[in-house]
Every structure is written in C-alpha cells, then in structure tokens.
Coordinates of C-alpha atoms in Angstrom, one line a residue:
Chain A
X1 CA 23.9 88.7 46.5
X2 CA 27.3 87.0 46.1
X3 CA 28.0 83.4 45.5
X4 CA 28.8 82.9 49.1
X5 CA 25.3 84.0 50.3
X6 CA 23.7 80.8 49.0
X7 CA 24.3 77.4 50.3
X8 CA 25.4 75.9 47.0
X9 CA 26.4 77.7 43.9
X10 CA 24.8 75.1 41.7
X11 CA 21.9 72.7 42.4
X12 CA 20.2 70.2 40.3
X13 CA 17.1 68.7 42.0
X14 CA 15.2 65.9 40.3
X15 CA 16.2 67.3 36.9
X16 CA 14.9 65.6 33.8
X17 CA 15.5 66.4 30.2
X18 CA 14.2 64.3 27.3
X19 CA 15.5 64.1 23.8
X20 CA 14.6 61.7 21.0
X21 CA 17.5 59.4 21.6
X22 CA 18.5 60.2 25.2
X23 CA 16.9 61.2 28.5
X24 CA 18.3 62.7 31.6
X25 CA 16.1 61.5 34.5
X26 CA 15.8 62.6 38.1
X27 CA 19.3 63.9 38.5
X28 CA 20.1 65.6 41.8
X29 CA 23.4 67.0 43.0
X30 CA 25.0 70.2 44.0
X31 CA 28.2 72.2 43.8
X32 CA 29.2 73.8 47.1
X33 CA 31.2 77.1 47.1
X34 CA 34.9 76.7 47.0
X35 CA 35.1 73.1 45.7
X36 CA 35.8 71.3 42.5
X37 CA 33.1 68.8 41.6
X38 CA 34.1 66.2 38.9
X39 CA 31.3 65.1 36.6
X40 CA 32.1 61.8 35.1
X41 CA 30.3 59.4 32.8
X42 CA 30.7 57.6 29.5
X43 CA 30.0 59.2 26.2
X44 CA 26.3 60.1 26.0
X45 CA 25.8 59.9 29.7
X46 CA 24.3 63.5 29.9
X47 CA 27.3 65.5 31.1
X48 CA 27.0 68.1 28.4
X49 CA 23.3 68.3 28.8
X50 CA 23.8 69.1 32.5
X51 CA 26.3 71.9 31.6
X52 CA 23.8 73.3 29.1
X53 CA 21.0 73.2 31.7
X54 CA 23.2 75.1 34.2
X55 CA 24.1 77.7 31.6
X56 CA 20.4 78.1 30.6
X57 CA 21.2 77.0 27.1
X58 CA 18.6 74.3 27.5
X59 CA 15.4 74.1 29.6
X60 CA 14.8 71.2 32.0
X61 CA 11.5 69.4 31.5
X62 CA 11.3 68.4 35.1
X63 CA 12.9 69.3 38.4
X64 CA 14.7 72.5 39.4
X65 CA 18.1 74.0 38.3
X66 CA 19.4 76.7 40.5
X67 CA 22.6 78.7 39.9
X68 CA 23.5 81.1 42.7
X69 CA 20.0 80.4 44.0
X70 CA 18.4 81.6 40.8
X71 CA 16.8 79.9 37.7
X72 CA 19.4 80.3 34.9
X73 CA 16.6 80.6 32.3
X74 CA 15.0 83.5 34.2
X75 CA 18.0 85.4 35.5
X76 CA 20.1 84.5 32.5
X77 CA 22.3 87.6 32.2
X78 CA 22.9 88.0 35.9
X79 CA 23.7 84.3 36.4
X80 CA 26.0 84.0 33.3
X81 CA 27.9 87.1 34.3
X82 CA 29.3 85.1 37.2
X83 CA 30.0 81.9 35.2
X84 CA 33.0 81.0 33.2
X85 CA 32.0 78.4 30.6
X86 CA 34.0 76.1 28.4
X87 CA 32.0 74.2 25.9
X88 CA 33.1 70.7 24.9
X89 CA 33.5 71.9 21.3
X90 CA 34.2 75.6 21.7
X91 CA 32.6 77.6 18.9
X92 CA 34.0 81.0 18.0
X93 CA 33.8 83.4 15.1
X94 CA 36.5 81.5 13.2
X95 CA 37.5 84.2 10.7
X96 CA 38.4 86.7 13.5
X97 CA 41.6 86.8 15.3
X98 CA 42.0 85.6 18.9
X99 CA 42.3 89.2 20.1
X100 CA 39.3 90.3 18.2
X101 CA 37.1 87.5 19.6
X102 CA 38.4 88.4 23.1
X103 CA 37.5 92.0 22.6
X104 CA 34.0 91.1 21.7
X105 CA 33.6 88.8 24.7
X106 CA 35.3 91.2 27.1
X107 CA 32.8 93.9 26.4
X108 CA 30.1 91.9 28.0
X109 CA 31.8 91.4 31.4
X110 CA 32.1 94.2 33.9
X111 CA 34.8 92.2 35.8
X112 CA 36.9 91.5 32.7
X113 CA 40.6 91.5 33.6
X114 CA 42.6 92.3 30.4
X115 CA 46.0 91.9 32.0
X116 CA 45.0 88.4 33.4
X117 CA 43.7 87.4 29.9
X118 CA 46.9 88.4 28.2
X119 CA 48.9 86.7 30.9
X120 CA 46.8 83.5 30.4
X121 CA 47.2 83.6 26.6
X122 CA 51.0 83.8 27.1
X123 CA 50.9 81.1 29.8
X124 CA 48.8 78.7 27.6
X125 CA 50.7 79.5 24.5
X126 CA 47.8 80.8 22.5
X127 CA 48.9 83.2 19.7
X128 CA 47.1 86.5 20.0
X129 CA 47.1 87.5 16.4
X130 CA 46.2 84.1 14.9
X131 CA 42.8 83.6 13.3
X132 CA 40.7 81.2 15.3
X133 CA 40.2 78.8 12.4
X134 CA 43.9 78.2 12.3
X135 CA 44.0 77.0 15.9
X136 CA 44.2 73.3 16.7
X137 CA 41.4 71.7 18.9
X138 CA 43.7 71.8 21.9
X139 CA 44.6 75.5 21.4
X140 CA 41.0 76.4 20.9
X141 CA 40.2 74.8 24.2
X142 CA 43.1 76.7 25.8
X143 CA 41.7 79.9 24.3
X144 CA 38.2 79.1 25.7
X145 CA 39.8 78.4 29.1
X146 CA 41.6 81.8 29.0
X147 CA 38.3 83.5 28.2
X148 CA 36.5 81.6 31.0
X149 CA 39.1 82.5 33.6
X150 CA 39.5 86.2 32.8
X151 CA 36.4 87.7 34.3
X152 CA 36.9 86.3 37.8
X153 CA 33.9 84.0 37.6
X154 CA 32.5 82.5 40.7
X155 CA 31.5 79.3 39.0
X156 CA 33.5 77.6 36.3
X157 CA 31.6 75.1 34.1
X158 CA 34.1 73.2 32.2
X159 CA 32.8 70.6 29.8
X160 CA 35.6 68.1 29.1
X161 CA 38.3 70.8 29.0
X162 CA 41.2 68.3 29.2
X163 CA 40.1 66.3 26.2
X164 CA 42.6 66.8 23.4
X165 CA 45.2 68.6 25.6
X166 CA 48.7 67.3 25.9
X167 CA 49.6 65.8 29.3
X168 CA 51.9 68.6 30.3
X169 CA 49.3 71.3 29.7
X170 CA 46.7 69.1 31.4
X171 CA 48.8 69.0 34.4
X172 CA 49.3 72.7 34.3
X173 CA 45.6 73.3 34.0
X174 CA 44.7 71.1 36.9
X175 CA 47.2 73.1 39.0
X176 CA 45.6 76.3 37.9
X177 CA 42.1 75.0 38.8
X178 CA 43.3 74.1 42.3
X179 CA 44.8 77.6 42.6
X180 CA 41.5 79.1 41.4
X181 CA 39.4 77.6 44.1
X182 CA 41.9 78.5 46.8
X183 CA 40.1 81.8 47.4
X184 CA 37.1 79.7 48.6
X185 CA 34.7 81.8 46.5
X186 CA 35.2 80.0 43.2
X187 CA 33.7 76.7 42.4
X188 CA 34.3 74.4 39.5
X189 CA 32.1 71.8 37.8
X190 CA 34.4 69.9 35.6
X191 CA 33.3 67.0 33.3
X192 CA 35.9 64.5 32.1
X193 CA 36.5 60.9 31.3
X194 CA 40.0 61.0 32.6
X195 CA 40.0 59.6 36.1
X196 CA 43.5 60.7 36.8
X197 CA 42.4 64.4 36.5
X198 CA 39.6 63.8 39.0
X199 CA 41.9 62.0 41.5
X200 CA 44.2 65.0 41.3
X201 CA 41.9 67.9 41.8
X202 CA 38.2 66.9 42.5
X203 CA 36.7 67.3 46.0
X204 CA 33.5 65.6 45.0
X205 CA 32.6 63.1 42.3
X206 CA 29.3 62.9 40.4
X207 CA 28.9 59.8 38.2
X208 CA 26.1 59.6 35.7
X209 CA 25.4 56.9 33.2
X210 CA 22.6 56.7 30.6
X211 CA 21.1 59.9 32.0
X212 CA 20.8 58.7 35.5
X213 CA 22.8 59.6 38.6
X214 CA 24.8 56.6 39.8
X215 CA 26.7 58.3 42.6
X216 CA 27.5 61.7 44.0
X217 CA 29.8 62.1 47.0
X218 CA 33.2 63.0 48.3
X219 CA 36.2 61.7 46.5
X220 CA 38.1 61.0 49.7
X221 CA 35.1 59.0 50.9
X222 CA 35.4 56.7 47.9
X223 CA 39.2 56.4 48.0
X224 CA 39.1 55.7 51.8
X225 CA 36.1 53.6 52.3
X226 CA 35.1 51.9 49.0
X227 CA 36.4 48.5 48.1
X228 CA 36.6 46.3 45.0
X229 CA 36.2 42.6 45.8
X230 CA 37.6 40.2 43.2
X231 CA 36.5 36.7 43.7
X232 CA 35.7 33.4 42.0
X233 CA 32.3 32.9 40.4
X234 CA 31.2 30.8 43.4
X235 CA 31.0 34.0 45.5
X236 CA 28.8 35.7 43.0
X237 CA 25.5 35.1 44.8
X238 CA 27.0 36.1 48.2
X239 CA 28.4 39.3 46.7
X240 CA 25.2 40.1 45.0
X241 CA 23.4 39.9 48.4
X242 CA 25.9 42.3 50.0
X243 CA 24.2 45.3 48.2
X244 CA 27.1 46.1 45.9
X245 CA 27.2 49.4 44.1
X246 CA 28.0 47.4 41.0
X247 CA 29.1 44.0 39.8
X248 CA 30.8 42.6 36.7
X249 CA 31.7 39.2 35.5
X250 CA 35.3 38.8 34.4
X251 CA 37.2 35.9 32.9
X252 CA 38.5 35.0 36.4
X253 CA 35.2 35.3 38.3
X254 CA 33.4 38.4 39.5
X255 CA 34.2 41.9 40.7
X256 CA 32.0 43.8 43.0
X257 CA 32.1 47.4 44.2
X258 CA 31.2 47.8 47.9
X259 CA 31.0 51.1 49.8
X260 CA 32.4 49.8 53.1
X261 CA 35.9 48.3 52.9
X262 CA 36.0 47.3 56.5
X263 CA 32.8 45.2 56.2
X264 CA 34.0 43.8 52.9
X265 CA 37.2 42.6 54.5
X266 CA 35.4 41.0 57.4
X267 CA 33.0 39.2 55.1
X268 CA 35.1 38.3 52.1
X269 CA 38.8 39.0 53.1
X270 CA 39.6 35.3 53.6
X271 CA 38.0 34.1 50.3
X272 CA 38.6 37.0 47.9
X273 CA 40.9 39.9 47.1
X274 CA 39.6 43.0 48.7
X275 CA 41.3 46.2 47.6
X276 CA 40.6 49.9 48.0
X277 CA 38.6 51.1 45.1
X278 CA 40.0 53.6 42.6
X279 CA 37.9 56.1 40.7
X280 CA 38.5 54.0 37.7
X281 CA 36.9 51.0 39.5
X282 CA 33.9 53.2 40.4
X283 CA 33.6 54.4 36.8
X284 CA 33.7 50.9 35.4
X285 CA 31.7 49.1 38.0
X286 CA 29.2 51.5 39.5
X287 CA 26.0 50.7 37.6
X288 CA 23.3 50.9 40.2
X289 CA 21.6 54.2 40.7
X290 CA 22.0 55.7 44.1
X291 CA 18.9 55.2 46.2
X292 CA 19.0 58.7 47.6
X293 CA 21.3 61.5 46.5
X294 CA 24.2 62.1 48.8
X295 CA 23.9 65.5 50.4
X296 CA 27.0 67.5 50.8
X297 CA 28.1 71.1 51.1
X298 CA 27.2 73.8 53.5
X299 CA 23.7 72.8 54.2
X300 CA 24.7 69.5 55.9
X301 CA 28.3 69.6 57.1
X302 CA 29.7 73.1 57.0
X303 CA 32.7 71.7 55.1
X304 CA 35.8 73.8 55.0
X305 CA 37.7 73.8 51.8
X306 CA 40.1 70.9 51.6
X307 CA 38.5 68.9 54.3
X308 CA 37.1 65.4 53.7
X309 CA 33.3 65.4 53.3
X310 CA 31.1 62.9 55.0
X311 CA 28.0 61.4 53.5
X312 CA 24.8 61.6 55.4
X313 CA 23.4 58.3 54.5
Chain B
X1 CA 21.9 96.1 23.1
X2 CA 24.8 98.4 22.0
X3 CA 27.3 95.7 22.8
X4 CA 25.4 93.2 20.7
X5 CA 25.1 95.6 17.8
X6 CA 28.9 96.3 18.1
X7 CA 29.5 92.5 18.0
X8 CA 27.5 92.1 14.9
X9 CA 29.2 95.1 13.3
X10 CA 32.6 93.5 14.0
X11 CA 31.5 90.1 12.7
X12 CA 29.7 91.3 9.6
X13 CA 31.3 94.7 8.8
X14 CA 33.5 93.5 5.9
X15 CA 30.9 91.2 4.4
X16 CA 28.3 93.9 4.5
X17 CA 30.7 96.4 2.9
X18 CA 31.5 94.0 0.2
X19 CA 27.8 93.2 -0.4
X20 CA 26.9 96.9 -0.5
X21 CA 29.6 97.5 -3.0
X22 CA 28.7 94.6 -5.3
X23 CA 25.0 95.2 -5.1
X24 CA 25.4 98.9 -5.7
X25 CA 27.4 98.2 -8.8
X26 CA 24.6 96.0 -10.1
X27 CA 21.7 98.2 -9.1
X28 CA 23.3 101.4 -10.4
X29 CA 24.5 99.7 -13.5
X30 CA 21.1 98.3 -14.4
X31 CA 19.3 101.5 -15.4
X32 CA 22.5 102.9 -17.0
X33 CA 22.9 99.8 -19.2
X34 CA 19.2 99.6 -20.0
X35 CA 18.2 103.3 -20.7
X36 CA 14.9 104.2 -21.9
X37 CA 13.0 101.9 -19.6
X38 CA 9.8 103.1 -18.0
X39 CA 10.8 102.3 -14.4
X40 CA 10.2 105.0 -11.9
X41 CA 12.7 105.9 -9.2
X42 CA 10.4 104.6 -6.6
X43 CA 9.9 101.2 -8.3
X44 CA 13.6 100.9 -8.7
X45 CA 14.1 101.8 -5.0
X46 CA 11.6 99.0 -4.0
X47 CA 13.6 96.6 -6.2
X48 CA 16.7 97.6 -4.2
X49 CA 15.0 97.5 -0.8
X50 CA 13.8 94.0 -1.3
X51 CA 17.3 92.3 -1.3
X52 CA 18.5 94.8 1.3
X53 CA 15.7 93.5 3.6
X54 CA 17.4 90.0 3.4
X55 CA 20.7 91.3 4.8
X56 CA 19.6 90.7 8.4
X57 CA 19.2 87.0 7.5
X58 CA 22.7 87.0 6.1
X59 CA 24.0 88.1 9.4
X60 CA 22.2 85.5 11.4
X61 CA 23.0 82.8 8.9
X62 CA 26.7 83.6 9.2
X63 CA 26.6 83.2 13.0
X64 CA 24.8 79.9 12.6
X65 CA 27.4 78.8 10.0
X66 CA 30.1 79.0 12.6
X67 CA 27.8 77.5 15.2
X68 CA 28.5 80.6 17.2
X69 CA 24.9 81.1 18.4
X70 CA 25.8 79.1 21.5
X71 CA 28.6 81.6 22.2
X72 CA 26.3 84.6 22.0
X73 CA 23.8 82.9 24.3
X74 CA 26.6 82.0 26.7
X75 CA 27.4 85.6 27.2
X76 CA 25.7 87.6 30.0
X77 CA 22.8 88.9 27.9
X78 CA 19.2 88.0 27.8
X79 CA 17.6 86.3 24.8
X80 CA 15.2 89.3 24.6
X81 CA 18.2 91.5 24.1
X82 CA 19.6 89.3 21.4
X83 CA 16.3 89.2 19.6
X84 CA 15.9 93.0 19.8
X85 CA 19.4 93.6 18.6
X86 CA 18.6 91.4 15.6
X87 CA 15.6 93.6 14.7
X88 CA 17.4 96.9 15.3
X89 CA 20.6 95.8 13.6
X90 CA 18.5 94.2 10.8
X91 CA 16.6 97.4 10.1
X92 CA 19.9 99.4 10.2
X93 CA 21.8 97.3 7.7
X94 CA 18.7 97.1 5.4
X95 CA 18.1 100.9 5.5
X96 CA 21.8 101.7 5.1
X97 CA 22.0 99.4 2.0
X98 CA 18.9 101.1 0.5
X99 CA 20.1 104.6 1.4
X100 CA 23.5 104.0 -0.2
X101 CA 21.9 102.8 -3.4
X102 CA 19.2 105.5 -3.5
X103 CA 21.6 108.2 -2.7
X104 CA 24.0 107.2 -5.4
X105 CA 21.2 106.8 -7.9
X106 CA 19.9 110.3 -7.0
X107 CA 23.3 111.7 -7.8
X108 CA 23.4 109.8 -11.1
X109 CA 19.9 111.0 -12.0
X110 CA 20.8 114.6 -11.2
X111 CA 23.9 114.2 -13.4
X112 CA 21.7 112.9 -16.2
X113 CA 23.3 109.5 -16.3
X114 CA 20.0 107.6 -16.1
X115 CA 16.5 108.0 -17.4
X116 CA 14.7 107.0 -14.3
X117 CA 11.6 109.1 -13.5
X118 CA 12.4 111.5 -10.7
X119 CA 11.8 110.3 -7.1
X120 CA 8.5 111.0 -5.5
X121 CA 7.1 111.5 -2.1
X122 CA 6.3 107.8 -1.9
X123 CA 9.9 106.6 -2.2
X124 CA 10.9 106.5 1.5
X125 CA 7.5 105.0 2.4
X126 CA 7.8 102.3 -0.2
X127 CA 11.3 101.5 1.0
X128 CA 10.3 101.3 4.7
X129 CA 7.2 99.2 4.0
X130 CA 9.1 96.8 1.8
X131 CA 11.9 96.3 4.3
X132 CA 9.4 96.1 7.2
X133 CA 7.3 93.4 5.5
X134 CA 10.3 91.2 4.8
X135 CA 12.0 91.7 8.2
X136 CA 8.7 91.1 10.1
X137 CA 7.9 88.0 8.0
X138 CA 11.3 86.3 8.0
X139 CA 13.2 87.1 11.2
X140 CA 11.1 84.9 13.6
X141 CA 11.8 81.9 11.4
X142 CA 15.5 82.8 11.0
X143 CA 16.0 83.3 14.7
X144 CA 14.4 80.0 15.6
X145 CA 15.5 77.8 12.7
X146 CA 18.4 79.6 11.1
X147 CA 18.8 79.6 7.3
X148 CA 16.8 76.4 6.9
X149 CA 13.9 78.3 8.6
X150 CA 14.1 80.9 5.9
X151 CA 14.1 78.3 3.1
X152 CA 11.2 76.5 4.7
X153 CA 9.3 79.7 4.9
X154 CA 10.0 80.7 1.3
X155 CA 9.2 77.3 -0.1
X156 CA 6.1 77.1 2.0
X157 CA 5.0 80.5 0.7
X158 CA 5.6 79.3 -2.9
X159 CA 3.7 76.1 -2.3
X160 CA 0.8 78.1 -0.7
X161 CA 0.7 80.3 -3.8
X162 CA 0.6 77.2 -6.1
X163 CA -2.2 75.7 -4.0
X164 CA -4.1 79.0 -4.1
X165 CA -3.8 79.1 -7.9
X166 CA -4.9 75.5 -8.2
X167 CA -7.8 75.9 -5.9
X168 CA -8.8 79.1 -7.8
X169 CA -8.5 77.3 -11.2
X170 CA -10.6 74.4 -10.0
X171 CA -13.4 76.2 -8.2
X172 CA -13.7 79.8 -9.5
X173 CA -11.3 80.2 -12.3
X174 CA -8.2 82.3 -12.1
X175 CA -10.3 85.3 -12.7
X176 CA -11.6 85.0 -9.2
X177 CA -8.1 85.2 -7.8
X178 CA -7.3 88.1 -10.0
X179 CA -10.4 89.9 -8.9
X180 CA -9.5 89.3 -5.2
X181 CA -6.0 90.8 -5.8
X182 CA -7.4 93.8 -7.8
X183 CA -9.9 94.4 -5.0
X184 CA -7.2 94.5 -2.4
X185 CA -5.2 96.9 -4.5
X186 CA -8.3 99.0 -5.0
X187 CA -9.0 99.0 -1.3
X188 CA -5.5 100.3 -0.6
X189 CA -5.9 103.0 -3.3
X190 CA -9.2 104.0 -1.8
X191 CA -7.6 104.3 1.7
X192 CA -4.8 106.4 0.1
X193 CA -7.4 108.7 -1.5
X194 CA -9.6 108.9 1.5
X195 CA -6.8 109.7 4.0
X196 CA -4.6 111.8 1.7
X197 CA -0.9 111.0 0.9
X198 CA 0.6 112.2 4.2
X199 CA -1.8 110.5 6.5
X200 CA -1.8 107.3 4.4
X201 CA 2.0 107.3 4.5
X202 CA 2.1 107.6 8.2
X203 CA -0.6 104.9 8.6
X204 CA 1.4 102.6 6.3
X205 CA 4.6 103.1 8.3
X206 CA 2.9 102.8 11.6
X207 CA 1.2 99.6 10.4
X208 CA 4.5 98.1 9.4
X209 CA 6.1 99.1 12.7
X210 CA 3.3 97.4 14.6
X211 CA 3.7 94.4 12.4
X212 CA 7.4 94.4 13.3
X213 CA 6.6 94.8 17.0
X214 CA 4.3 91.7 16.8
X215 CA 7.0 89.9 14.9
X216 CA 9.6 90.8 17.6
X217 CA 7.3 89.6 20.3
X218 CA 6.9 86.3 18.5
X219 CA 10.7 86.1 17.9
X220 CA 11.4 86.6 21.6
X221 CA 8.9 83.9 22.5
X222 CA 10.3 81.4 20.2
X223 CA 14.0 82.3 20.6
X224 CA 13.7 81.8 24.3
X225 CA 12.7 78.2 23.5
X226 CA 15.6 77.7 21.2
X227 CA 18.2 75.4 22.7
X228 CA 21.9 75.3 22.1

C-alpha cells in the first residue's frame, strides 16, 4: 500500500494523552496527501506530544492515531520507514562524526539516497567530518533535516524545525518544503510558532492550545474569510453575542475574531474597524475550541494540490 | 537485528576495546601480583565474568547519556528487535570480554606465570551461568529505566538482603538464614551428583537460557511501554 492509497496520510481522531502536568484532550485532525499542514500553538500546547504520537514514540490513552492507515504503535517499522522525522531537540550520538551517524541511520532505510544526502549537507552547510557535539543547535537541526529528507519519505514530521535557524536558511528550507510536496505524494506536518513560515508554505493550519484543538482548516479560508473586529468597549456585549472564535480586551477596547468577514462588515463595519485576520491574529485571539473538527482532504472535497480548501461546516 | 548490532558496535567499539584492555590488565595482573593464593582458575573466571556481564548495561547507559534512545526508536525498527539486539549484543560483549581474559590467563598459566589451579570442566559453565544470571536480572530494568533502573535494582537487592538479615536475626537467629543458604547449596550439589557433571552442566545452561528468554519477554513487554 502506498501513501496515496489511503485518504489521509495521518489522522488523529479524538486523541487524548495525559501527563502529570499536561493533558492532550480529544484532538482530531488529519494530514491529506500532498499538503503542508502547519501545527501551531504556544509552548506546552501539545505539538511535540502529537508528533511523538504520530511516530509511535508515545501511546495515546484515548482516540485513534493512524499513519498511512495503520497504528504507528503496531506497524512501527513499516510506518516509520515512510516517515522523515525531525525532533524539536535532535539527539544524536554526539561523539561520532556527521558522516558516521548518517551511515548508521542510512542502513535502516531501503530508499536511502546517499547522493541526495550529500547534496543536502552541502546545500545546508553541514560539515561532513565534524563531530556532532561541535555543531550548533541550528546546524544540528539542518543535519536532522538532511537525514529526514534523504530517504524519500512520504510524510515529513517536523517539530519546530525553523526554531534557531537564521532567516536566510529558514527561507531556503521553506522553499525546499514547497518543492518536496510538489510531487503530490509527500505530505508535511510542520509545527512552529513563527506565523510567517506558515503564511508562506502551509495549506492547512491546526491550532492547539492547552492540549485542546482550537481550530483546524485551510489557511486560505482564514486569510480570505476571517476578520478581526477592533472596537470600543461598548461593543463588547454585541461582539460576544456574534459567536466570535476569540475575544480579547485591549487598552483601546476589545478585539474579536470572527470567521465571516462579510457578516462582520455588515454588522460592525460602521462602528468598528473590521480587517482581514492574519494568522498572527488567529494565534493570539482564537481561544474557543472548535465545536466540531473541520474536515478536509480527500474524503470530503477531493482537493487538488494548491487549490483552496473549503470547510464543511 | 544485524543493523542494530552494527549500530551498537560502531557506537561502543572504542569504549569496549578500552574497557577490555584496562580490565584485562587488572585481571591478569591480580594473580601475578598475588602469587600463592588458593584461587582456582574457575573461581577467577567467575570473578572476571561478573563485571563482564555488566558491559551490556554500559552500552545502554551510553545511549541514554546522549538521549539517543529516541533516535533508535525513531528508526524503522520494532521495539522487539531493539530489545532482542540488546540481549544478543549484551551476551556477545560479555562473552567476548570473558573469553579474552580467560584465553590470556590460560596462556599465562601455561607459561608458568601464575599459580592458579588449572581450569576445569566447570569453567565455561560457570562463566555462562554468571553472565546469564546478571543479564537476565538487570536488562529489563536497564531497558525500561536506564542507568537509574540498574541502581534502583541493586540498591533494592541490598536493602532486601539487609531486611532478610534483620528478620532472620529477630525471629530465628542468623543461623536459620545460614542453614537455608547451606541447604540450597546442598540441593544444587545433590542435583549435580544425581545428574552427573555433563547433564547437570547442560541443565544449568538451559535453565539460564530459559531465564534469559523470560527476561527478554519481560523486557519486550516493558520496553514497548517506554515513551520517548
């Protein structure tokens, strides 16, 4: 079975995971084939936990995790052979050289492409003979990215890969991710706190906060249809009644996030500033969990890569 | 399995070689520097096999030290394969360590450099049983909890011993405990005499292998529950 034989390459359905100080509760979203899904949330939101669940490094206590249609804890080797993974703090055997670590990792992948790996090392500026302990955090991440991209993975799970990278390389990496999914068989789940990265490359956005799903849907849908209403405090009650996705009190009054800009302009346009929402606005304001998860991907809309997705609800 | 063993060989080759060299110098030097002792070759080999049996723990602890367990479990291998490679690799490094030391000592004995009693039929059995008991006892804890698991196990074993001594002293006197231990030794000796040396050796090795199989099953079960 290839990644394209299943509707979504990665699916979380009602997933829960409870730790002493943190709990992930009832999280549902999916990653369709050939798309980049941006996973966003503040520190401690549960992004890394979701990545670990997808990799089978941790077990869900409730709900279902499916990668290529299979349970990553049961079909661990088969599933991970098709995944390229970058941990938020990449751990290697520090006393070995970059080349030696790569030789170890390469032996586990039938589809390992040595020439691509060496090309990526050169492109990313990772010294081949350097000991891993001597690499900076950014260079370690670049090394981890080169490893993840060198076995033609069908799903890339990248846990905050752009953190600690210089802006020039970040830009370069985002271009490469866009190129990677151009074959329509590779998908990317990419966690970050840098909204600019998501605006550039993500097709879908998943926002989690405090272990709960706040929103999942198409990026273009947000940018085209969502609105931020900035008004005086006297409109606070009326905005609250308009089923906002989030509200915040500011020094000048209130800000509300609404998911229908046309309706927002009709209702509040003459009394407040109504602007198209940015992803930054969504990140800052969206604090109400989504009533029902947005469905997207092949099962609902037969999306073609690059097209704008439509929400069902 | 082979890839995992190769990985561990690359990761630990130099450290193991250094350890073998240092330990060998100590082990071989001990009977040379203290001639005239009454230690047998077999007893000396058991003394060597005991630390060798801890070498698998060194390998796992080194991986934990670099927090690289997550890397191994992110590769396309099953947890079962990782656990089995720990047992196979662990036995290999322990047996190789013991074999190097015993081989060198045999050469030294033949050359008249030590006064150890000549090796007996029991030497390989004693080495295998010693390594097997340590590996089977410690690897499940090491795989699940890392080095801290080993320390907890060893400290717990010591505490259990202290409690046993205290209880024996309070209720039956230490003689009761001594009688129990002597009875166990007598039972083993009786089995050896009843079965004959060859059958007893085979039975001992088979028992240790079964113990390791049970330990491996336990390790797989608990390692699958370890989260990274």
